[in-house]
Coordinates of C-alpha atoms in Angstrom, one line a residue:
X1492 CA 88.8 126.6 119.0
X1493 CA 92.8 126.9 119.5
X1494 CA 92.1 129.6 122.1
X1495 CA 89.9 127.1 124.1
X1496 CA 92.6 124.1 123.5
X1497 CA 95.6 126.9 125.0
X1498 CA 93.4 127.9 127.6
X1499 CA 92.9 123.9 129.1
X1500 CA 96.5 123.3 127.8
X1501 CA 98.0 126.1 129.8
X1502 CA 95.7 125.3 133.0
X1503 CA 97.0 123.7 136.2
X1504 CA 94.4 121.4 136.3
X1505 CA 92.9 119.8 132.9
X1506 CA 90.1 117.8 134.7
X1507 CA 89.4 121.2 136.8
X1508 CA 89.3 123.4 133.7
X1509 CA 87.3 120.7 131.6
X1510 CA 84.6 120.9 134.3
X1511 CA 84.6 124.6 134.8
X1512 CA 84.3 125.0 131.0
X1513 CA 81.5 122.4 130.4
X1514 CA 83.3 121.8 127.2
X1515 CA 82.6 117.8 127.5
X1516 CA 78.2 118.6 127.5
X1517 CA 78.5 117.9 123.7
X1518 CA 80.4 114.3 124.5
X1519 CA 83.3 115.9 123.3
X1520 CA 86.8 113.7 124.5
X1521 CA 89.9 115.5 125.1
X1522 CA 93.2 113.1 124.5
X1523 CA 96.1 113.4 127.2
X1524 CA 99.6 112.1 126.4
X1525 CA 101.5 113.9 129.1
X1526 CA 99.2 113.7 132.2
X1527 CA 101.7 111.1 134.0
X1528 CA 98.5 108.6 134.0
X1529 CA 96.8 106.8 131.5
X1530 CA 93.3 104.5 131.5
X1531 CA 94.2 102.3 128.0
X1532 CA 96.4 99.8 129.8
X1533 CA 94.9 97.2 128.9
X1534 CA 95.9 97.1 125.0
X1535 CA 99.7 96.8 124.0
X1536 CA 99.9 99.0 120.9
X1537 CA 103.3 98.9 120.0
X1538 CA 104.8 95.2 119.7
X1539 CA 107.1 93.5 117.8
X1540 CA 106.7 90.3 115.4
X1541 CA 110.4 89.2 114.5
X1542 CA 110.8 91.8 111.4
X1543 CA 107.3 93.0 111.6
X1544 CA 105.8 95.1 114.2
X1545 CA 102.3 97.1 114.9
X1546 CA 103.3 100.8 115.7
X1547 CA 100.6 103.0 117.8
X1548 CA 99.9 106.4 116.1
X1549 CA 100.4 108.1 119.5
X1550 CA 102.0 107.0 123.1
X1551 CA 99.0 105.5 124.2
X1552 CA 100.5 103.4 126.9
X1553 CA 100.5 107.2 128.5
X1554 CA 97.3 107.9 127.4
X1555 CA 94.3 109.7 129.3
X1556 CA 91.2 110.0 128.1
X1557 CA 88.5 112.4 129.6
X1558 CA 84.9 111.8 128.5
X1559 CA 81.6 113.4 129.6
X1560 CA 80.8 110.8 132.3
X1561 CA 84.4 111.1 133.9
X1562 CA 83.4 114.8 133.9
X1563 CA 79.8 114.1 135.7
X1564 CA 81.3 111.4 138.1
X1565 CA 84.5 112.6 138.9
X1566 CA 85.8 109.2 138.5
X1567 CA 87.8 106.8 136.5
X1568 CA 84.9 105.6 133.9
X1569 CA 85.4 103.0 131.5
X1570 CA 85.5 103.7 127.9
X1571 CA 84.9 101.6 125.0
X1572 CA 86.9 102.3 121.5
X1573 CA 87.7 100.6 118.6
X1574 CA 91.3 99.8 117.2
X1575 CA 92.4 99.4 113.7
X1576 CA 95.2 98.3 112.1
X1577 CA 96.4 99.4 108.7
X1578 CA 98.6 96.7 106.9
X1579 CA 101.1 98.8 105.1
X1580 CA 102.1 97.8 101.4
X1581 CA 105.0 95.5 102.6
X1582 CA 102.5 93.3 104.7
X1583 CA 99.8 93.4 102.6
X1584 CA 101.9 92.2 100.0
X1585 CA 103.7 89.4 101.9
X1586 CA 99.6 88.2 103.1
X1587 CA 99.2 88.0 99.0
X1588 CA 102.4 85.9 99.0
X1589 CA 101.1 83.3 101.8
X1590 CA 97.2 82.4 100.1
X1591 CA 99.1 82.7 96.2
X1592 CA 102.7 81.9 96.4
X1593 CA 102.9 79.7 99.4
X1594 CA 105.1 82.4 101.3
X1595 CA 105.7 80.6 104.8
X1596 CA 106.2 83.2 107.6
X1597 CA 105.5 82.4 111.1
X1598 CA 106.2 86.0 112.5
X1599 CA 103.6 87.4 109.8
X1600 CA 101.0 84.6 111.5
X1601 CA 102.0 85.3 114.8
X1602 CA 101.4 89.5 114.3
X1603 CA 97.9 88.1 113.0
X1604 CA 96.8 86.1 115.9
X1605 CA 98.0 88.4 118.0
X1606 CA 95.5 91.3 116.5
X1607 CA 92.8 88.6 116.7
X1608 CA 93.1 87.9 120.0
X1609 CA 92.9 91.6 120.9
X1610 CA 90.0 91.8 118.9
X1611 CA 91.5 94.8 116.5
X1612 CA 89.7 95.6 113.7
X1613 CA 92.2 95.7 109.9
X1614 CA 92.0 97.3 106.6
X1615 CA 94.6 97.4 103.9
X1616 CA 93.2 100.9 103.0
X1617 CA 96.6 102.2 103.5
X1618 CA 98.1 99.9 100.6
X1619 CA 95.3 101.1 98.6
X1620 CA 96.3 104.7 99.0
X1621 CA 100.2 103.6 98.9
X1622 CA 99.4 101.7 95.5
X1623 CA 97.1 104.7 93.7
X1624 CA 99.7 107.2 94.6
X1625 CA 102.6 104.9 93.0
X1626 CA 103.9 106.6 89.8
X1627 CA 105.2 103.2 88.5
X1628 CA 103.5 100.6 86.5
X1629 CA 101.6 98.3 89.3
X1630 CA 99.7 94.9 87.4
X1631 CA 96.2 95.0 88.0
X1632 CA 95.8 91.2 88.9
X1633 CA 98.5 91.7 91.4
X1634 CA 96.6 95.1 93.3
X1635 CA 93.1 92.4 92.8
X1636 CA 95.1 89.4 94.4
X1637 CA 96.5 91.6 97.4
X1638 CA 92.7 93.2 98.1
X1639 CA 91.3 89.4 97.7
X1640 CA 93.5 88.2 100.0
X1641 CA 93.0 91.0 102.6
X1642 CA 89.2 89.7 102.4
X1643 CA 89.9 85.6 102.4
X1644 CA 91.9 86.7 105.3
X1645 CA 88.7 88.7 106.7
X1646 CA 86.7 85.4 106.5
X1647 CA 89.3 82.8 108.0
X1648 CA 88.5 80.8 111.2
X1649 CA 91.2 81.2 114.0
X1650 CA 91.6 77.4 113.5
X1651 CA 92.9 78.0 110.1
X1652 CA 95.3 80.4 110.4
X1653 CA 96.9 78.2 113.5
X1654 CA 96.9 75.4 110.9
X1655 CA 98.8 77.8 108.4
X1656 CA 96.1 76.9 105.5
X1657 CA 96.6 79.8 103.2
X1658 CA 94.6 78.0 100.6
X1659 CA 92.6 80.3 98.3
X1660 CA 88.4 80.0 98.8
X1661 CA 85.9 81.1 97.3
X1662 CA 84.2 84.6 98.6
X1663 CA 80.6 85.8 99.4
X1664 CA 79.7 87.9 96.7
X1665 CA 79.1 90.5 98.4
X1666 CA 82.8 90.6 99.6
X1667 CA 83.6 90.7 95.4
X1668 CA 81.6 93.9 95.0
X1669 CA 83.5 95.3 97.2
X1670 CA 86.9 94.0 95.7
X1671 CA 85.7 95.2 92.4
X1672 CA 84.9 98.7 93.9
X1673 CA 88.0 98.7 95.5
X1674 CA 90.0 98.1 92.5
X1675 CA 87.9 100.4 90.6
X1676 CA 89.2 103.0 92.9
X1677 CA 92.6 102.6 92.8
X1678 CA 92.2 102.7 89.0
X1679 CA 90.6 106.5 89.0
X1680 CA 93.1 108.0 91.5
X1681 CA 96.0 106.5 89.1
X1682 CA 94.0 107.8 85.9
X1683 CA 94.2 111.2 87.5
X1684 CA 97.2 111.4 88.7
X1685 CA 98.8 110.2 85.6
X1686 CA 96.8 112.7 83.7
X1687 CA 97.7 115.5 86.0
X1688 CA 101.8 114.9 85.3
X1689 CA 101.0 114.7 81.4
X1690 CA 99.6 118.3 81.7
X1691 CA 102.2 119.4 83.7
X1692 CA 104.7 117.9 81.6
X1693 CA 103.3 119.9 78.5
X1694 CA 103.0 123.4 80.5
X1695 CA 106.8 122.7 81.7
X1696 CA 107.6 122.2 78.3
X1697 CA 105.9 124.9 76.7
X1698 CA 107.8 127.0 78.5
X1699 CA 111.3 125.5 77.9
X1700 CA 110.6 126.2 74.1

């Protein structure tokens, strides 16, 4: 595989090599970020909020993405893709603050409506990682509030959040299975990791003494 990926790195022409290969017959997609062109100018992935901002993984505004049909056409295609964002701890947090301690913040609202109008897809699966991974004590109604809030904020109308009503509701129950899972989770990762340092800590001292 890194032989293939040199040999259409190193070529002349990426397109050319792509179609001389046939690597793209299995739908394949091959992601360029220094082809001078790009085809995902539509979507701004790196914007600023006041003192929050959404940060692309990649340079995507120079972006070119060769698919199968590209390939078979030997034209610009269009391509449809999904885009998530991950709320960090921080935000996550602060969206906890606005539905259960009133927390006004207009940028945090404005970052929101921004990836609403976009249509992007979020998950606060990155605080959950961030939070089980956390060494320090962390209170269990305050990891359940920030996933409940992630999920009120799932089931908002765009005419609420313009209106700033942060007011708690109450959830399908399907949405608390999942909170409860979620939580669950987090739980078993800290378990393990905490059990994982008390053996350590008894090997490490076993061999001071």
């Amino acid at each position: 595989m890194r032989k293939l990926i040199s040999e259409i790195l190193d070529s002349e022409n990426v397109i050319e090599k792509c179609c001389e290969l046939e690597i793209l017959n299995r739908n394949w997609k091959l992601l360029l970020f220094d082809s001078g062109v790009d085809n995902l100018v539509l979507y701004e992935f790196n914007k600023k909020f006041g003192k929050y901002e959404i940060c692309g993984m990649g340079d995507y505004n120079h972006c070119f993405i060769i698919n199968r049909d590209m390939l078979i056409k030997q034209e610009n295609v269009p391509l449809a893709f999904s885009t998530c964002v991950n709320f960090d701890s921080n935000v996550s947090s602060y969206i906890s603050s606005m539905f259960f301690k009133n927390r006004q913040d207009n940028d945090l609202v404005n970052m929101i409506q921004y990836i609403r109008s976009k249509n992007f897809q979020t998950t606060c699966q990155h605080y959950a990682f961030e939070v089980s991974l956390n060494l320090y004590p962390v209170k269990e109604d305050a990891i359940y509030n920030t996933l409940y809030a992630d999920s009120m904020l799932a089931e908002m109308s765009d005419e609420q959040i313009e209106k700033r009503d942060f007011t708690p509701f109450v959830l399908p129950e399907d949405a608390y299975q999942k909170i409860y899972k979620g939580l669950q989770y987090i739980k078993m990762i800290r378990e393990k990791i905490m059990n994982y340092l008390i053996v350590f800590m008894r090997c490490y001292l076993k061999l001071l003494l």
